[in-house]
Short mmCIF file of C-alpha atoms and ligand atoms in Angstrom, two decimals:
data_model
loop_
_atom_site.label_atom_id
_atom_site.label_comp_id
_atom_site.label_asym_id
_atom_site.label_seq_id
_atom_site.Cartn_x
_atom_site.Cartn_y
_atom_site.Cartn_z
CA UNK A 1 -69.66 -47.91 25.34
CA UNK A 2 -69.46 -44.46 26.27
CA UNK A 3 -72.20 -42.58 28.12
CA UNK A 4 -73.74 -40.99 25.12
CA UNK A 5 -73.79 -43.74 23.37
CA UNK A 6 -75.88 -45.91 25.69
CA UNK A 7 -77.81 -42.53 26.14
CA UNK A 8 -78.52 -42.54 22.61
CA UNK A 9 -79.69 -46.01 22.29
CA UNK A 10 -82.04 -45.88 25.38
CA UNK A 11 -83.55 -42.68 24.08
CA UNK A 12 -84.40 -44.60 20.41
CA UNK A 13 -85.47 -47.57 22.50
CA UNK A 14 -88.42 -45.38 23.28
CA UNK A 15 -89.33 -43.75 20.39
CA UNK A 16 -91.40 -44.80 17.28
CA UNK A 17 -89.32 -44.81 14.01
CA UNK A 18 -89.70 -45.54 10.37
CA UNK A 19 -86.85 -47.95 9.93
CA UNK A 20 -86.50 -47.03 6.12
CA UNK A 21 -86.31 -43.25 6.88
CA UNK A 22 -83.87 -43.46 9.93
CA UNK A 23 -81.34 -45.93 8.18
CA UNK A 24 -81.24 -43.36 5.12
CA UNK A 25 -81.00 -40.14 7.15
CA UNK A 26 -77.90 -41.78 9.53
CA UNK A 27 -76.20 -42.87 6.18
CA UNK A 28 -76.58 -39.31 4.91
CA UNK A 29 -75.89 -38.02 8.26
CA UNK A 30 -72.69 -39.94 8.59
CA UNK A 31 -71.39 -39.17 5.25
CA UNK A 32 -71.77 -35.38 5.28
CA UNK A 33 -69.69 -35.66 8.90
CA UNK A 34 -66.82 -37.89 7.13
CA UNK A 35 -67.19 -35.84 4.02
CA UNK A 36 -67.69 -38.83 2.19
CA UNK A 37 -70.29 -39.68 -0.88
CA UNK A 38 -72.58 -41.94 0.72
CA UNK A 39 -72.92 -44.02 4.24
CA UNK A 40 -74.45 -47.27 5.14
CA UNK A 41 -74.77 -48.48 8.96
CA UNK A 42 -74.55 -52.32 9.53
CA UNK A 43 -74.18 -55.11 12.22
CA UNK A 44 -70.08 -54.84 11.61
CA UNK A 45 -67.02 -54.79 9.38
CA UNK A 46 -67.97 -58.67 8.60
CA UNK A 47 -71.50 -57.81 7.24
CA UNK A 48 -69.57 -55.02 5.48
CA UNK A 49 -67.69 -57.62 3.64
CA UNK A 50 -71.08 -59.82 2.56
CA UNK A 51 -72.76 -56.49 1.70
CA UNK A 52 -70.39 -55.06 -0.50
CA UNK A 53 -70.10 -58.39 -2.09
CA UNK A 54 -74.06 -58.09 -2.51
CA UNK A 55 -73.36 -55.17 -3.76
CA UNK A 56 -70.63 -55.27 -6.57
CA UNK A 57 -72.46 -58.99 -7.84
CA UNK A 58 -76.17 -57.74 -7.84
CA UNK A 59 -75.68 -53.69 -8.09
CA UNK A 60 -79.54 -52.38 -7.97
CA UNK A 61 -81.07 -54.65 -10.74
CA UNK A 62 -84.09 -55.85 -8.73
CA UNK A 63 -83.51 -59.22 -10.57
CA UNK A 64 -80.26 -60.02 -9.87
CA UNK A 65 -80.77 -58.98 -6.26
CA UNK A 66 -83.67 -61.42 -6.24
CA UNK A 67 -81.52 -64.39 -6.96
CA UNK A 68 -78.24 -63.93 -5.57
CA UNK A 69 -76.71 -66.11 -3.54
CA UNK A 70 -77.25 -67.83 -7.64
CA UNK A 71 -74.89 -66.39 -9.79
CA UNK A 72 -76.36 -67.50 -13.08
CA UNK A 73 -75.94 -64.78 -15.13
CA UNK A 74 -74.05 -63.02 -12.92
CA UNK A 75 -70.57 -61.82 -12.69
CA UNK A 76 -69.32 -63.53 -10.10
CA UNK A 77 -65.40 -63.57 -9.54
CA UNK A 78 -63.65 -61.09 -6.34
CA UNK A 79 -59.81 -60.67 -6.86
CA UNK A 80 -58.04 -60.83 -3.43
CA UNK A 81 -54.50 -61.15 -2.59
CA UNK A 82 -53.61 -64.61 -1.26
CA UNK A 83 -51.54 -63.36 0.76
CA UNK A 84 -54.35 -61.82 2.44
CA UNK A 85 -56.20 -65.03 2.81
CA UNK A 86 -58.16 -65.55 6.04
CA UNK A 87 -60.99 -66.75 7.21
CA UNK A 88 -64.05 -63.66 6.77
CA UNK A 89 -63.49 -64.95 2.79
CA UNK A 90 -66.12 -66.70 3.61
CA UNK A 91 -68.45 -64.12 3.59
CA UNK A 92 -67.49 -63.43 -0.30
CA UNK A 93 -68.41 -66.45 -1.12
CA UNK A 94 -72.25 -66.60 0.90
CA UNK A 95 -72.94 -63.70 -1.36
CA UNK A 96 -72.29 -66.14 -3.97
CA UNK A 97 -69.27 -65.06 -5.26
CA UNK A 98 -66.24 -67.01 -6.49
CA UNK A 99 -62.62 -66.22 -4.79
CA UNK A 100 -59.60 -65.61 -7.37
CA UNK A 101 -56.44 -65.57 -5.90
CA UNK A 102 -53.30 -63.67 -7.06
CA UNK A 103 -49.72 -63.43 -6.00
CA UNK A 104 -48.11 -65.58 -3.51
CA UNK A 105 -47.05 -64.72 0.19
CA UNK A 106 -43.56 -65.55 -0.03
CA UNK A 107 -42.66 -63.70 -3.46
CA UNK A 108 -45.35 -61.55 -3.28
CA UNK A 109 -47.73 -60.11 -6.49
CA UNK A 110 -47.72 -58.51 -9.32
CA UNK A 111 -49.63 -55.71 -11.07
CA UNK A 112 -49.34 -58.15 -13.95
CA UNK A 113 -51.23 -60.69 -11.95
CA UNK A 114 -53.93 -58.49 -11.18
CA UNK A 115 -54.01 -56.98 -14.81
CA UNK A 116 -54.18 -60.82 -16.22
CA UNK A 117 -56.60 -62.20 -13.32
CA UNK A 118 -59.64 -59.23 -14.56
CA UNK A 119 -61.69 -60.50 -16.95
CA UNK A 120 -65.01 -60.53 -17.86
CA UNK A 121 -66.99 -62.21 -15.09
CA UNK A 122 -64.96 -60.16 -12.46
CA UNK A 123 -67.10 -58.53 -10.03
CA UNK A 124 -65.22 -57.02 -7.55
CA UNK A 125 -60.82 -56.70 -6.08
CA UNK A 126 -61.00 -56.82 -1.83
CA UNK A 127 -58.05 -55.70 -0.16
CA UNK A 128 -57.55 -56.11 3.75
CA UNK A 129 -55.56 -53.25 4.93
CA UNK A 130 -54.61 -55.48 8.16
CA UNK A 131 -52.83 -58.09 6.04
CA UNK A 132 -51.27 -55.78 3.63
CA UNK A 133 -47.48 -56.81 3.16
CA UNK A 134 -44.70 -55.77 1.97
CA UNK A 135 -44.60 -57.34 -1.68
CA UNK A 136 -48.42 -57.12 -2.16
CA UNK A 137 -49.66 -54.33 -4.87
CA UNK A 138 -49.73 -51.45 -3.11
CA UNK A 139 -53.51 -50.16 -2.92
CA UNK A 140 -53.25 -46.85 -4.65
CA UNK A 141 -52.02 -49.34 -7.65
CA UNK A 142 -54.40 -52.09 -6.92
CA UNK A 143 -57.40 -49.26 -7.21
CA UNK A 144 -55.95 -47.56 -10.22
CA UNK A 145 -55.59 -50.89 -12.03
CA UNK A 146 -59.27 -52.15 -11.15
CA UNK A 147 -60.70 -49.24 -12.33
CA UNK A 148 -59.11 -49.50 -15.89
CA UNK A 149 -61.66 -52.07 -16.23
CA UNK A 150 -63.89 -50.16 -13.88
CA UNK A 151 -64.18 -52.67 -11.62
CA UNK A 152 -65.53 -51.61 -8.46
CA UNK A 153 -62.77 -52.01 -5.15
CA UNK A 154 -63.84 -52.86 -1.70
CA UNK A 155 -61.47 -52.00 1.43
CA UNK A 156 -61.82 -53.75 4.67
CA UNK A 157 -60.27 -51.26 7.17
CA UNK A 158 -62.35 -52.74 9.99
CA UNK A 159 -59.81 -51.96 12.60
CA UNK A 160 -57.92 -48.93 11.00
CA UNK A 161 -59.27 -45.86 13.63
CA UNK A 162 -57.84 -43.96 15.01
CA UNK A 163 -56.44 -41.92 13.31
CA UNK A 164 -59.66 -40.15 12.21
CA UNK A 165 -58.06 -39.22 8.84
CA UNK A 166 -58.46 -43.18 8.13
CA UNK A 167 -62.21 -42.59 7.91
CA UNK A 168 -61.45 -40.88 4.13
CA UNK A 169 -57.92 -41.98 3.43
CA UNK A 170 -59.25 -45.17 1.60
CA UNK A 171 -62.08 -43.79 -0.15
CA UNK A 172 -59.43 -40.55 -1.40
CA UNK A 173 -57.59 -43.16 -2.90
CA UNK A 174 -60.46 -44.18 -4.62
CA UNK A 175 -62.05 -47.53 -2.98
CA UNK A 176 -65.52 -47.60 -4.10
CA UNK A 177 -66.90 -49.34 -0.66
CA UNK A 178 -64.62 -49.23 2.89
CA UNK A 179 -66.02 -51.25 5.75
CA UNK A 180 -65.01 -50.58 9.38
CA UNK A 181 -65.92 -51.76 12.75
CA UNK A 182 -68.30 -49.86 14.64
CA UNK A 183 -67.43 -51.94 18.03
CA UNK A 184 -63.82 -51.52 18.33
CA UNK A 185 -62.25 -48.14 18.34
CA UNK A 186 -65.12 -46.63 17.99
CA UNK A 187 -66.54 -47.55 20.93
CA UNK A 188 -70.65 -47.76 19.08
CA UNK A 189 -72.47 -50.86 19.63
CA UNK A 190 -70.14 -53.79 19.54
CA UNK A 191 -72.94 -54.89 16.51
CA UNK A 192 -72.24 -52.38 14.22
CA UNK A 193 -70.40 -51.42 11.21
CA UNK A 194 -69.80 -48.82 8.87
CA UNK A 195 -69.85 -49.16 4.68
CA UNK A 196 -68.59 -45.72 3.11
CA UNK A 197 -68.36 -45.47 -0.32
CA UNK A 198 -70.17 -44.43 -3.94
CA UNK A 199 -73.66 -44.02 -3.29
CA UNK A 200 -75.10 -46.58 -6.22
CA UNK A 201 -73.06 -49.38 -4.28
CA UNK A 202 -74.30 -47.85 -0.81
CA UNK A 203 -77.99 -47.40 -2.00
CA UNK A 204 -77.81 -51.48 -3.50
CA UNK A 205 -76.45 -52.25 0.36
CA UNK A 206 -79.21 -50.89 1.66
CA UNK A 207 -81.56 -52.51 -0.92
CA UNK A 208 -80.29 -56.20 -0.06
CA UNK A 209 -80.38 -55.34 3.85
CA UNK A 210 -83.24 -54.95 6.32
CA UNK A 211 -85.99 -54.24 6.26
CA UNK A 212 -85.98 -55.44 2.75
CA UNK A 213 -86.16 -59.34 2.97
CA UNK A 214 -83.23 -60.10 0.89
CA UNK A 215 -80.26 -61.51 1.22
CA UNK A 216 -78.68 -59.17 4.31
CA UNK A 217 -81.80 -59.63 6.36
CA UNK A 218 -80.47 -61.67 9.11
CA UNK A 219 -77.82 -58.21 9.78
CA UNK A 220 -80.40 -56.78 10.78
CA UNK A 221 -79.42 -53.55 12.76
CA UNK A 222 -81.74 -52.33 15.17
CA UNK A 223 -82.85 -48.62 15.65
CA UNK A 224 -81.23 -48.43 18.57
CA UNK A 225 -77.69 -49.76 17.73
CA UNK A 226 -78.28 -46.95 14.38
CA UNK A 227 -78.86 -44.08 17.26
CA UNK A 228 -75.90 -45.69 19.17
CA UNK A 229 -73.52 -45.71 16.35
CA UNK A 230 -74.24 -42.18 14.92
CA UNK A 231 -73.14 -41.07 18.19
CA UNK A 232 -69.84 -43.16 18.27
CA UNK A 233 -69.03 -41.41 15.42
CA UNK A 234 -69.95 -38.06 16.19
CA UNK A 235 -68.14 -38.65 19.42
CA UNK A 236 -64.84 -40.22 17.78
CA UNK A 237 -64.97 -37.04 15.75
CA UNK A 238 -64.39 -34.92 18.86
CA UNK A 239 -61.93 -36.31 20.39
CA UNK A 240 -58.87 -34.94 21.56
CA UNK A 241 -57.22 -38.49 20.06
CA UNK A 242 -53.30 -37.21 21.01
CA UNK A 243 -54.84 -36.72 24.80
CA UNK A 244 -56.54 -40.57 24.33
CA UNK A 245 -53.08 -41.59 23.27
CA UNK A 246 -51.13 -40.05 26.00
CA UNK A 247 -53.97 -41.75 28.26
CA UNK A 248 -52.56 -45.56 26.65
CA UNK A 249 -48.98 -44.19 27.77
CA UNK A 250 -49.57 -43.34 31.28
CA UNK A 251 -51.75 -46.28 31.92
CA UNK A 252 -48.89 -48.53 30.43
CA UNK A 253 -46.18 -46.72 32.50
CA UNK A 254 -47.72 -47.25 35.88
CA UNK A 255 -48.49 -50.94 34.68
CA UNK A 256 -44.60 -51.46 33.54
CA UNK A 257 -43.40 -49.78 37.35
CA UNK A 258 -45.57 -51.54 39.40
CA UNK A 259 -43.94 -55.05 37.63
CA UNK A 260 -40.67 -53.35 37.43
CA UNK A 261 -39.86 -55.70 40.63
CA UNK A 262 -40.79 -59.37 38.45
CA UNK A 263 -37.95 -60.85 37.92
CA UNK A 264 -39.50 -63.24 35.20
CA UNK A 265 -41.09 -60.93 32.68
CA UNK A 266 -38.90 -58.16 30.56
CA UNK A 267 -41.28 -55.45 29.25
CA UNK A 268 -41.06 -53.08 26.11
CA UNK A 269 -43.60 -50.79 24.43
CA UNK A 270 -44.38 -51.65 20.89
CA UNK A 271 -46.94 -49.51 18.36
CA UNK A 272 -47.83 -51.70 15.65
CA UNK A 273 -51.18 -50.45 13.99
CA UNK A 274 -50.81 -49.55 10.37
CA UNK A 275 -51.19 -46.19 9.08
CA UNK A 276 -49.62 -44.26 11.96
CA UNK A 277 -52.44 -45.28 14.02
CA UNK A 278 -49.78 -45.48 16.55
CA UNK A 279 -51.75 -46.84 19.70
CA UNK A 280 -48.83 -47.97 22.04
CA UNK A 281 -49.05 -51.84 23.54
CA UNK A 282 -47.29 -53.30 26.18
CA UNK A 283 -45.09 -56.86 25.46
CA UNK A 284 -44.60 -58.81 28.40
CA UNK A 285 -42.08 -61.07 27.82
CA UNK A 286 -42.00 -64.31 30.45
CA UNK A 287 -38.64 -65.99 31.39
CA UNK A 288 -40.08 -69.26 30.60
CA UNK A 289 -37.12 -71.40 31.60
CA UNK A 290 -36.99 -70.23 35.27
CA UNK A 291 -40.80 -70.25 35.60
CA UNK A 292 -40.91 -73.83 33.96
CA UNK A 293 -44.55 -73.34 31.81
CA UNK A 294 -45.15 -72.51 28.52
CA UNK A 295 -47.15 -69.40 28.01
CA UNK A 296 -50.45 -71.37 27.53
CA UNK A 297 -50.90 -72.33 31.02
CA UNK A 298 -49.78 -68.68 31.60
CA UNK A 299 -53.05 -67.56 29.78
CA UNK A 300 -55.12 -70.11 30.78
CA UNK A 301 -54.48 -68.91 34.25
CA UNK A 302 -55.80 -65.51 33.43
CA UNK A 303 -58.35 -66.39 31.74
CA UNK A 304 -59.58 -68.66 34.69
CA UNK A 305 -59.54 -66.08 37.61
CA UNK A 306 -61.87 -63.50 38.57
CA UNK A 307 -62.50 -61.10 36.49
CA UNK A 308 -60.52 -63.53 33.68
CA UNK A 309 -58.11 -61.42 31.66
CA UNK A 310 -56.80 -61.78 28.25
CA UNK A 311 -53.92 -60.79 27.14
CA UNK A 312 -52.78 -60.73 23.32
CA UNK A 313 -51.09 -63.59 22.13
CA UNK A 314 -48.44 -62.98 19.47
CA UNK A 315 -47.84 -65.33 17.28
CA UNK A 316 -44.34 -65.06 16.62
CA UNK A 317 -42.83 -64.70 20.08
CA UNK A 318 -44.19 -67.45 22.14
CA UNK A 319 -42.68 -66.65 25.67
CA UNK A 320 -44.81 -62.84 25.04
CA UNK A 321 -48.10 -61.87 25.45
CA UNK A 322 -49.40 -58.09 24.60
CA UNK A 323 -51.43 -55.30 26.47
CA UNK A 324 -53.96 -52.87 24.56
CA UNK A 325 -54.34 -50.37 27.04
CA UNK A 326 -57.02 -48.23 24.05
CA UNK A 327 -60.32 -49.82 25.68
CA UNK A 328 -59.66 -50.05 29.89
CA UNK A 329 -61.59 -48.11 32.22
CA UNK A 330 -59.42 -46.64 34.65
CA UNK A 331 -58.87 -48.81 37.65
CA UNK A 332 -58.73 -51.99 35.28
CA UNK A 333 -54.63 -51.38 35.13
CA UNK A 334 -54.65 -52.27 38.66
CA UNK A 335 -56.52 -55.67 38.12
CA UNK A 336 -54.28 -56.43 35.90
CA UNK A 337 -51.43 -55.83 37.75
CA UNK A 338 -52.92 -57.84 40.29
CA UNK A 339 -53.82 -60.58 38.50
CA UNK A 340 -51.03 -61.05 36.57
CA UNK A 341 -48.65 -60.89 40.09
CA UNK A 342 -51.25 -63.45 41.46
CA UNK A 343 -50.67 -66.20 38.58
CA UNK A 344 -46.44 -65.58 38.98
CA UNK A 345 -46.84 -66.40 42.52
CA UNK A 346 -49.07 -69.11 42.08
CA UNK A 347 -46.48 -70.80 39.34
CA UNK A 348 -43.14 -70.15 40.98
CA UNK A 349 -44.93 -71.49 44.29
CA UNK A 350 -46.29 -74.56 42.35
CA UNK A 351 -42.57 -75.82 41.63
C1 PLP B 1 -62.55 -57.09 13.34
C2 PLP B 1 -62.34 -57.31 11.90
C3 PLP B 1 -63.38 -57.70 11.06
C4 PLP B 1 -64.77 -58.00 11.58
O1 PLP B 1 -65.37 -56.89 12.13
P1 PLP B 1 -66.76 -56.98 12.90
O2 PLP B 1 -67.16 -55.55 13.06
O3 PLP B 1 -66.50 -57.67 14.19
O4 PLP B 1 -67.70 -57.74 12.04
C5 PLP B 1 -63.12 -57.83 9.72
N1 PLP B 1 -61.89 -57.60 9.22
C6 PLP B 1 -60.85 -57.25 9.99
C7 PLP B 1 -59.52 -57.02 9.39
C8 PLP B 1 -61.04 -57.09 11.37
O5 PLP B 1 -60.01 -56.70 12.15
#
């Protein structure tokens, strides 16, 4: 965390507050800075997903708010893409809603699919930015369709900043709830999250969440981490993100010259974020014949020294392994370097 972050949250450590008040005043705070209808501040992108799904079942009928995770009487059903399908789906269903699948990863979906899979005990569509693919509805279609039915559309965009713009893209397409970490990026308490959305869906998140003792009660988010992530965000705001960029660049050029003289790894810069995000990684790709391991006991060796280190693992090229440079503090390159010298030494000695 930056300085003014942990500045922030040591200053609300010591003052008195009336939880209620504060949590209403950041939302409204943090919306008028993103230009945005209405802002809720949770433990993460994760409780964003559970909270939203409050949300869309439960709206703010004091009733239905009462009984959910039960459904009775309640619509229940969230459309998702399967090929979106992981593992925070989960959360969807703790609320107490019921996952509907569409479309299939290897043909893809169909607005057809999504028009036939609404009905009337739909509740809510999710869409994961992250996992969007090519052959999946694209969202500006997905929205448009749900709200024919006006059925509400949640966006998880959890790790979608920077680029600042990314804050308002979603909801400008016209996603009624759009959750993102407030611990990545951001650089706010690695417990925190932001929902941004319509403010009847915002105001029944912050119903079902603390201090209320309903259903989000357990995400509880502390005044501090509230203080802490208002200042993230004013922060993120200010930066000079091209200069932060530039900053990945040089710190991944010194790290590529300094290995220039392995002659087991081959190393190539790669931006893969969606949405132009554009933060530049480092592949590091390991002659695994000559240095006779697979990459596992590559990684476990980093992740067993001192400091341990790890390294991205893509799933698709298993002789590589990745560098995000967004989140080191300068000097950290040069561990790395160090370390990762260290562990060739260690292997080509071992044979
Ligand atoms: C990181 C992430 C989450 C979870 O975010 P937290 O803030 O850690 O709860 C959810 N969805 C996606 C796509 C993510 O990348």
């Amino acid at each position: 965390m930056p300085d003014e972050v942990k500045e922030a949250m040591l200053e609300a450590a010591e003052k008195y507050v009336n939880i209620y008040e504060l949590q209403q005043q950041a939302g409204k705070y943090i919306a008028k800075l993103l230009d945005i209808e209405a802002a809720f501040i949770t433990s993460g992108a994760a409780a964003g997903i559970f909270l939203s799904t409050a949300a869309c079942l439960a709206g703010s009928d004091p009733a239905k708010i009462a009984k959910l995770p039960d459904t009775i009487n309640i619509c229940n059903e969230v459309i998702i893409h399967r090929s979106h399908y992981n593992h925070y789906l989960q959360l969807v269903r703790a609320a107490g809603a019921k996952l509907v699948e569409i479309g299939s990863p290897l043909r893809g979906t169909s607005i057809w699919e999504l028009e036939d899979a609404i009905r009337e005990k739909t509740a809510a569509v999710l869409y994961f930015v992250a996992y969007e693919r090519s052959g999946d509805i694209p969202l500006q279609d997905f929205i448009n369709v749900a709200h024919k039915s006006d059925i509400p559309v949640i966006v998880d965009a959890a790790a979608e900043l920077p680029p600042v713009r990314n804050f308002k893209a979603f909801n400008d397409l016209g996603a009624d709830l759009v959750l993102f970490s407030g611990g990545k990026a951001l650089r706010g308490p690695q417990n925190s999250g932001l929902i941004l959305g319509k403010s009847n869906l915002i105001n029944s998140c912050m119903l079902q969440s603390s201090p209320n003792e309903r259903l989000g009660r357990p995400l509880k988010v502390s005044k501090e981490v509230i203080a802490g992530l208002v200042v993230a965000v004013e922060r993120f705001l200010k930066l000079d993100h091209s200069k932060e960029i530039e900053k990945c660049n040089i710190i991944l050029d010194y790290i590529k010259e300094k290995l220039s003289s392995e002659e087991t790894i081959d190393m190539s810069r790669v931006y893969k974020n969606h949405n132009a995000a554009l933060i530049p990684r480092l592949n590091i790709k390991f002659d695994l014949k000559r240095l006779g391991v697979i990459r596992q006991e590559i990684v476990d060796r980093l992740i067993a020294g001192n400091p341990p280190i790890y390294f991205g693992e893509p799933k698709n090229s298993l002789d590589t392994l990745t560098i995000n440079p967004f989140v080191l503090i300068p000097g950290d390159e040069k561990v790395i370097i160090n370390r990762l010298k260290d562990v060739l030494g260690h292997i080509k000695n071992a044979k």
